[in-house]
Short mmCIF file of C-alpha atoms in Angstrom, two decimals:
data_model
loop_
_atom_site.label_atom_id
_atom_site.label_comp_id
_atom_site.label_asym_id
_atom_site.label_seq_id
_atom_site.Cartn_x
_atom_site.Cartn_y
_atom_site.Cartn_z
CA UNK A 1 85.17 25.95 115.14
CA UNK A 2 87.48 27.01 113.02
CA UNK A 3 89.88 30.20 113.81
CA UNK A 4 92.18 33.26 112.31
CA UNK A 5 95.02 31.52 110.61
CA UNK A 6 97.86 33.66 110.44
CA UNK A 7 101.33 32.38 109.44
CA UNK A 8 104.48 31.87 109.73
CA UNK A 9 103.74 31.77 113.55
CA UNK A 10 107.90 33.12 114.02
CA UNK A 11 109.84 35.34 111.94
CA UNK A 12 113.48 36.08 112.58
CA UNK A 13 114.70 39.31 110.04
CA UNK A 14 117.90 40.84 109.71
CA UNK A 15 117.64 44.68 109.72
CA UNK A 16 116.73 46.45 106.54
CA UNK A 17 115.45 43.18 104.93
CA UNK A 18 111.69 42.49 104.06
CA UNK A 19 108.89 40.23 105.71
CA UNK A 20 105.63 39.25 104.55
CA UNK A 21 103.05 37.78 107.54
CA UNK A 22 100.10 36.34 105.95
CA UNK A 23 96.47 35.90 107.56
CA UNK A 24 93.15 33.43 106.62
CA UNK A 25 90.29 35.24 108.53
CA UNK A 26 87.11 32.73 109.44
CA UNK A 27 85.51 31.17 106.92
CA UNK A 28 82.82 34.00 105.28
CA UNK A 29 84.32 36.57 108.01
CA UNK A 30 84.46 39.56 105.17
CA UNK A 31 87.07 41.65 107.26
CA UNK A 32 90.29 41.79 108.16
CA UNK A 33 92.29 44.00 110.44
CA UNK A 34 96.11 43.93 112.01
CA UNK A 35 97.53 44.63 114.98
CA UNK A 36 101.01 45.08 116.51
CA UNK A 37 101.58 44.25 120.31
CA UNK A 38 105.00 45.27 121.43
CA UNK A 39 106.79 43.61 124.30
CA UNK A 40 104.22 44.48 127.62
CA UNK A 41 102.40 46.75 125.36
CA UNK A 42 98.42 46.94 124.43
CA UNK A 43 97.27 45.73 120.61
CA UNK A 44 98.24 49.40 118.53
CA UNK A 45 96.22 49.34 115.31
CA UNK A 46 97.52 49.12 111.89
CA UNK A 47 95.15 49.04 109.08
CA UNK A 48 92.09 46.90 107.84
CA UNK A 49 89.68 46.06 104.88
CA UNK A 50 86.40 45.12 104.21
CA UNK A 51 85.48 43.48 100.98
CA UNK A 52 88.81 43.89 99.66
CA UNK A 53 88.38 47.35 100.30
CA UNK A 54 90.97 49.00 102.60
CA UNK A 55 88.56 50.51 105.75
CA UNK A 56 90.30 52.52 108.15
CA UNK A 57 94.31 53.29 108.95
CA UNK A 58 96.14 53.34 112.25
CA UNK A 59 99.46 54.14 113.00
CA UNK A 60 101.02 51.72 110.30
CA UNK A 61 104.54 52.81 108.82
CA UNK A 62 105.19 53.92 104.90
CA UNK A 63 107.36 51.18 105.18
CA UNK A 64 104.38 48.52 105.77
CA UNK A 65 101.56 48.13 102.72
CA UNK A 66 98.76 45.22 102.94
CA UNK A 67 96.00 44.06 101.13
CA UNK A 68 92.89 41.79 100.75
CA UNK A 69 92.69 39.40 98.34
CA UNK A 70 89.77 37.85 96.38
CA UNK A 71 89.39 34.73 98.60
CA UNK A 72 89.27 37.44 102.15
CA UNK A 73 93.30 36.37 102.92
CA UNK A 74 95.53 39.48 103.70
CA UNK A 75 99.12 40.04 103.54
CA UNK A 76 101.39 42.45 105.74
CA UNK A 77 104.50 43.61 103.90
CA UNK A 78 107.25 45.05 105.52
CA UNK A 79 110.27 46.20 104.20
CA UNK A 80 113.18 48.22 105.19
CA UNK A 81 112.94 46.12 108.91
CA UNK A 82 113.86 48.02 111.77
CA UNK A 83 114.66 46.91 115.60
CA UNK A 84 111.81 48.29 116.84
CA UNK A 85 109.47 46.24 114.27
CA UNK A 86 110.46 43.35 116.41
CA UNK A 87 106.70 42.95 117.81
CA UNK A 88 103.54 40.07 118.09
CA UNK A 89 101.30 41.04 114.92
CA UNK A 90 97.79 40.00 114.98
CA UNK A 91 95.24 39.45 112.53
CA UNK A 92 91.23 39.76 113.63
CA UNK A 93 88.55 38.84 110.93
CA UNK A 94 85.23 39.70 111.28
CA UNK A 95 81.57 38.73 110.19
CA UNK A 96 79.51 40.72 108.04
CA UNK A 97 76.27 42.25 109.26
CA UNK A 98 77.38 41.57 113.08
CA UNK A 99 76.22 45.20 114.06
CA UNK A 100 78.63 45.62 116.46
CA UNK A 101 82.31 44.81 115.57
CA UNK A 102 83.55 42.15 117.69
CA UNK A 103 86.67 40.90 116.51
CA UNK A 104 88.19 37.34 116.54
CA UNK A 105 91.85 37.21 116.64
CA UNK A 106 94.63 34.70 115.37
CA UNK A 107 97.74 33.71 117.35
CA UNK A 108 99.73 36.13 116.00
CA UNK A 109 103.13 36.10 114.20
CA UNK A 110 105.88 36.91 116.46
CA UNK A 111 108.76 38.67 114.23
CA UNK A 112 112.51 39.51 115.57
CA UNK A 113 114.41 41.87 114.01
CA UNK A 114 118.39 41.26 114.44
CA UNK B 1 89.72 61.61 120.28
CA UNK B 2 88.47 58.05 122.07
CA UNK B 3 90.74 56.38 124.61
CA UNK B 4 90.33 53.36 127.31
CA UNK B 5 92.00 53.61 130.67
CA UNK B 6 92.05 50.72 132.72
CA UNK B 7 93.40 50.26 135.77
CA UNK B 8 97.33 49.31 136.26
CA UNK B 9 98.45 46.25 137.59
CA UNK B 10 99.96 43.55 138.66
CA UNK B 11 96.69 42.61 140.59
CA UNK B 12 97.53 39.87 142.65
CA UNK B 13 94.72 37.96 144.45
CA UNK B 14 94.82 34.48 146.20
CA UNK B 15 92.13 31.69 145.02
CA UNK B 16 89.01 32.72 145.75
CA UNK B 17 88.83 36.36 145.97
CA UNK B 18 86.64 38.93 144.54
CA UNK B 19 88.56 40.50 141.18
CA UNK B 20 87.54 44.06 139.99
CA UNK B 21 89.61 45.31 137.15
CA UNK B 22 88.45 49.21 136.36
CA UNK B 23 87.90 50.14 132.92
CA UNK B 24 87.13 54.15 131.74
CA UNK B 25 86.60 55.47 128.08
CA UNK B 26 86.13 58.40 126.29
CA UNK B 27 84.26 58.55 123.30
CA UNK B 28 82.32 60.28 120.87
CA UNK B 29 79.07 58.64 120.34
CA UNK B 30 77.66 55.55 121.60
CA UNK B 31 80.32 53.05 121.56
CA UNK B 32 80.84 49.05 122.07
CA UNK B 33 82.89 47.57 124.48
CA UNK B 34 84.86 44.43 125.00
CA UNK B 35 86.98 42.65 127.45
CA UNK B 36 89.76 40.44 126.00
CA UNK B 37 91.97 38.01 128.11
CA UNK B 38 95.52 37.08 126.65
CA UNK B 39 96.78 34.12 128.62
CA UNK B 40 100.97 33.68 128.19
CA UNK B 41 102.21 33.51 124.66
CA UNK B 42 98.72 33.37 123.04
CA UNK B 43 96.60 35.07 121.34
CA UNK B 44 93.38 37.29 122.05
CA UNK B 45 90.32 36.30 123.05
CA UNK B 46 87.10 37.69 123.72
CA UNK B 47 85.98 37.54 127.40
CA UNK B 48 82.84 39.54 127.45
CA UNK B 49 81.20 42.76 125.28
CA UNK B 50 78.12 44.93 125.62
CA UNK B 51 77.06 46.80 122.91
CA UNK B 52 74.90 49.29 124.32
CA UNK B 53 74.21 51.17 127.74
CA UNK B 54 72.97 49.04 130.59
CA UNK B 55 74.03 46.01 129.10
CA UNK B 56 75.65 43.85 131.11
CA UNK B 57 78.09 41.08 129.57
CA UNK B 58 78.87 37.89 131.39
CA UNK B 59 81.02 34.83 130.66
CA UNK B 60 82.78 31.91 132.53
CA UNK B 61 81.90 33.82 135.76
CA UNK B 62 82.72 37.45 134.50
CA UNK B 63 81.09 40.24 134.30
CA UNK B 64 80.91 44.17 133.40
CA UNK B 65 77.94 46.21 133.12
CA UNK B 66 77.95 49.34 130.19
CA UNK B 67 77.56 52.39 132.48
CA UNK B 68 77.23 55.54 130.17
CA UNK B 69 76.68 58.04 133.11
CA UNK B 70 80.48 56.80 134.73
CA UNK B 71 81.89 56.33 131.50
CA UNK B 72 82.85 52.63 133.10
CA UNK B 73 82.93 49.00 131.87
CA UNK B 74 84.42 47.63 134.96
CA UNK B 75 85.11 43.82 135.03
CA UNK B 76 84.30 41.73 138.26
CA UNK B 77 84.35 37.65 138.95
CA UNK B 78 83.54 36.77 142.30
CA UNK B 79 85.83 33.92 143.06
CA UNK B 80 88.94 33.76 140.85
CA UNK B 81 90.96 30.35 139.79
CA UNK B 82 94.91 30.12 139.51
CA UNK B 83 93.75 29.28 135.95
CA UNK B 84 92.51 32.70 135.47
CA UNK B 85 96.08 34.33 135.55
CA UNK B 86 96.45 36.67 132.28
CA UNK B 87 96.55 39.98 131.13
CA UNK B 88 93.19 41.76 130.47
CA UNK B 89 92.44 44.50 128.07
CA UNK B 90 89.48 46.66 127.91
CA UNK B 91 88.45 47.79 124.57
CA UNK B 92 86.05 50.10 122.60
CA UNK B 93 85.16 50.25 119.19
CA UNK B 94 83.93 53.85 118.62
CA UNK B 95 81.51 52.43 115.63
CA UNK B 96 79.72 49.15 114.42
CA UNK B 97 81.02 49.79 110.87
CA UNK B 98 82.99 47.17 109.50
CA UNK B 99 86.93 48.07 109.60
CA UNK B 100 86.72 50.00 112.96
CA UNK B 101 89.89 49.28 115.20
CA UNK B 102 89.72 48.08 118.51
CA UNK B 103 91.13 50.76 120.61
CA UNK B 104 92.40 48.76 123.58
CA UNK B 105 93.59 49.97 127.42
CA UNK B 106 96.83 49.36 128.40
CA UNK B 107 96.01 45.92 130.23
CA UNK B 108 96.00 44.47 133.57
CA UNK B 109 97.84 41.79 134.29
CA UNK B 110 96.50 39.63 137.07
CA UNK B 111 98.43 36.59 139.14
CA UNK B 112 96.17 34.45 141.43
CA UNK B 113 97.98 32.40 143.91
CA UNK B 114 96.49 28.95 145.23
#
């Protein structure tokens, strides 16, 4: 079956430069959320959209914006990078209509900040 | 505001042996809950969920039952492998609507020893 696509899988930033992590949710899978997992840490949420629509908003930085495109892809952009962005960001998509929010994750994109 | 606990580890059983992880939330509402297993340098997946009080959810030989009057989503497996060794996170979503985050507990990492 196929899965979350999220890309590039590694990211390796200098400080204070930009980064842009990119996610294909499951084929018809209408929504799209991101997470960052630091080092030993739990999943924090970020922000996600349904039908190109931005949904709900975690604890994502003024430095980060995203957005859903027509085809259901989303893009993180980060700018300004900081040491403490180095973290495992995930992507979840999921189905319409599912009635009760389960989520299917990607690999993740692990990004280092220098 | 809505929160998991879950219990801290390492757990460390030896093949065989009865696993209970402990799982509490608070939560407005009537929410779902997941388990998720992250094996080493992967992604999430979803282990088990129950969507509604008294449900129990099951898979590969877990299990957690939805018990509104503890607050408690505890996960059990009677006889663990070496290849269950990961880190498991217990997770609400406080509603079904599309775009709700995953709040997730802190995870419990668990080592089983042949």
């Amino acid at each position: 079956a196929a899965g979350v696509i999220q890309s590039p899988r590694h990211l390796i930033k200098e400080k204070r430069e930009t980064a842009t992590l990119k996610c294909y949710p499951i084929p018809r899978h209408d929504t799209v959320y991101w997470y960052q997992q630091g080092p030993g840490q739990d999943p924090q949420f970020l922000i996600s959209f349904y039908e190109k629509m931005q949904s709900d908003k975690g604890s994502i930085p003024d430095r980060f914006s995203a957005q859903q495109f027509s085809d259901y892809h989303s893009e993180l952009n980060m700018s300004s990078l900081e040491l403490g962005d180095s973290a495992l960001y995930f992507c979840a998509s999921s189905p319409p209509g599912q009635g009760y929010n389960e989520q299917f994750f990607g690999p993740g994109t692990r990004l280092t900040v220098l | 505001g809505n929160s998991v606990t879950q219990m801290e580890g390492p757990v460390t059983l030896s093949e065989e042996a009865f696993l209970t992880i402990n799982c509490t939330y608070t939560a407005t509402g009537y929410p779902s809950l997941f388990w998720y297993v992250q094996y080493p340098g992967e992604g999430l997946q979803l282990l088990l969920k129950a969507t509604k009080a008294d449900d129990k959810g099951s898979n590969k030989g877990f299990e957690a039952t939805y018990r509104k009057e503890t607050t408690s989503f505890h996960l059990e497996k009677g006889s663990v492998q070496v290849s269950d060794s990961a880190v498991y996170f217990c997770a609400l979503s406080a509603s079904n609507q599309a775009g709700t985050a995953l709040i997730f507990g802190k995870g419990t990492t668990l080592s089983v020893s042949s």
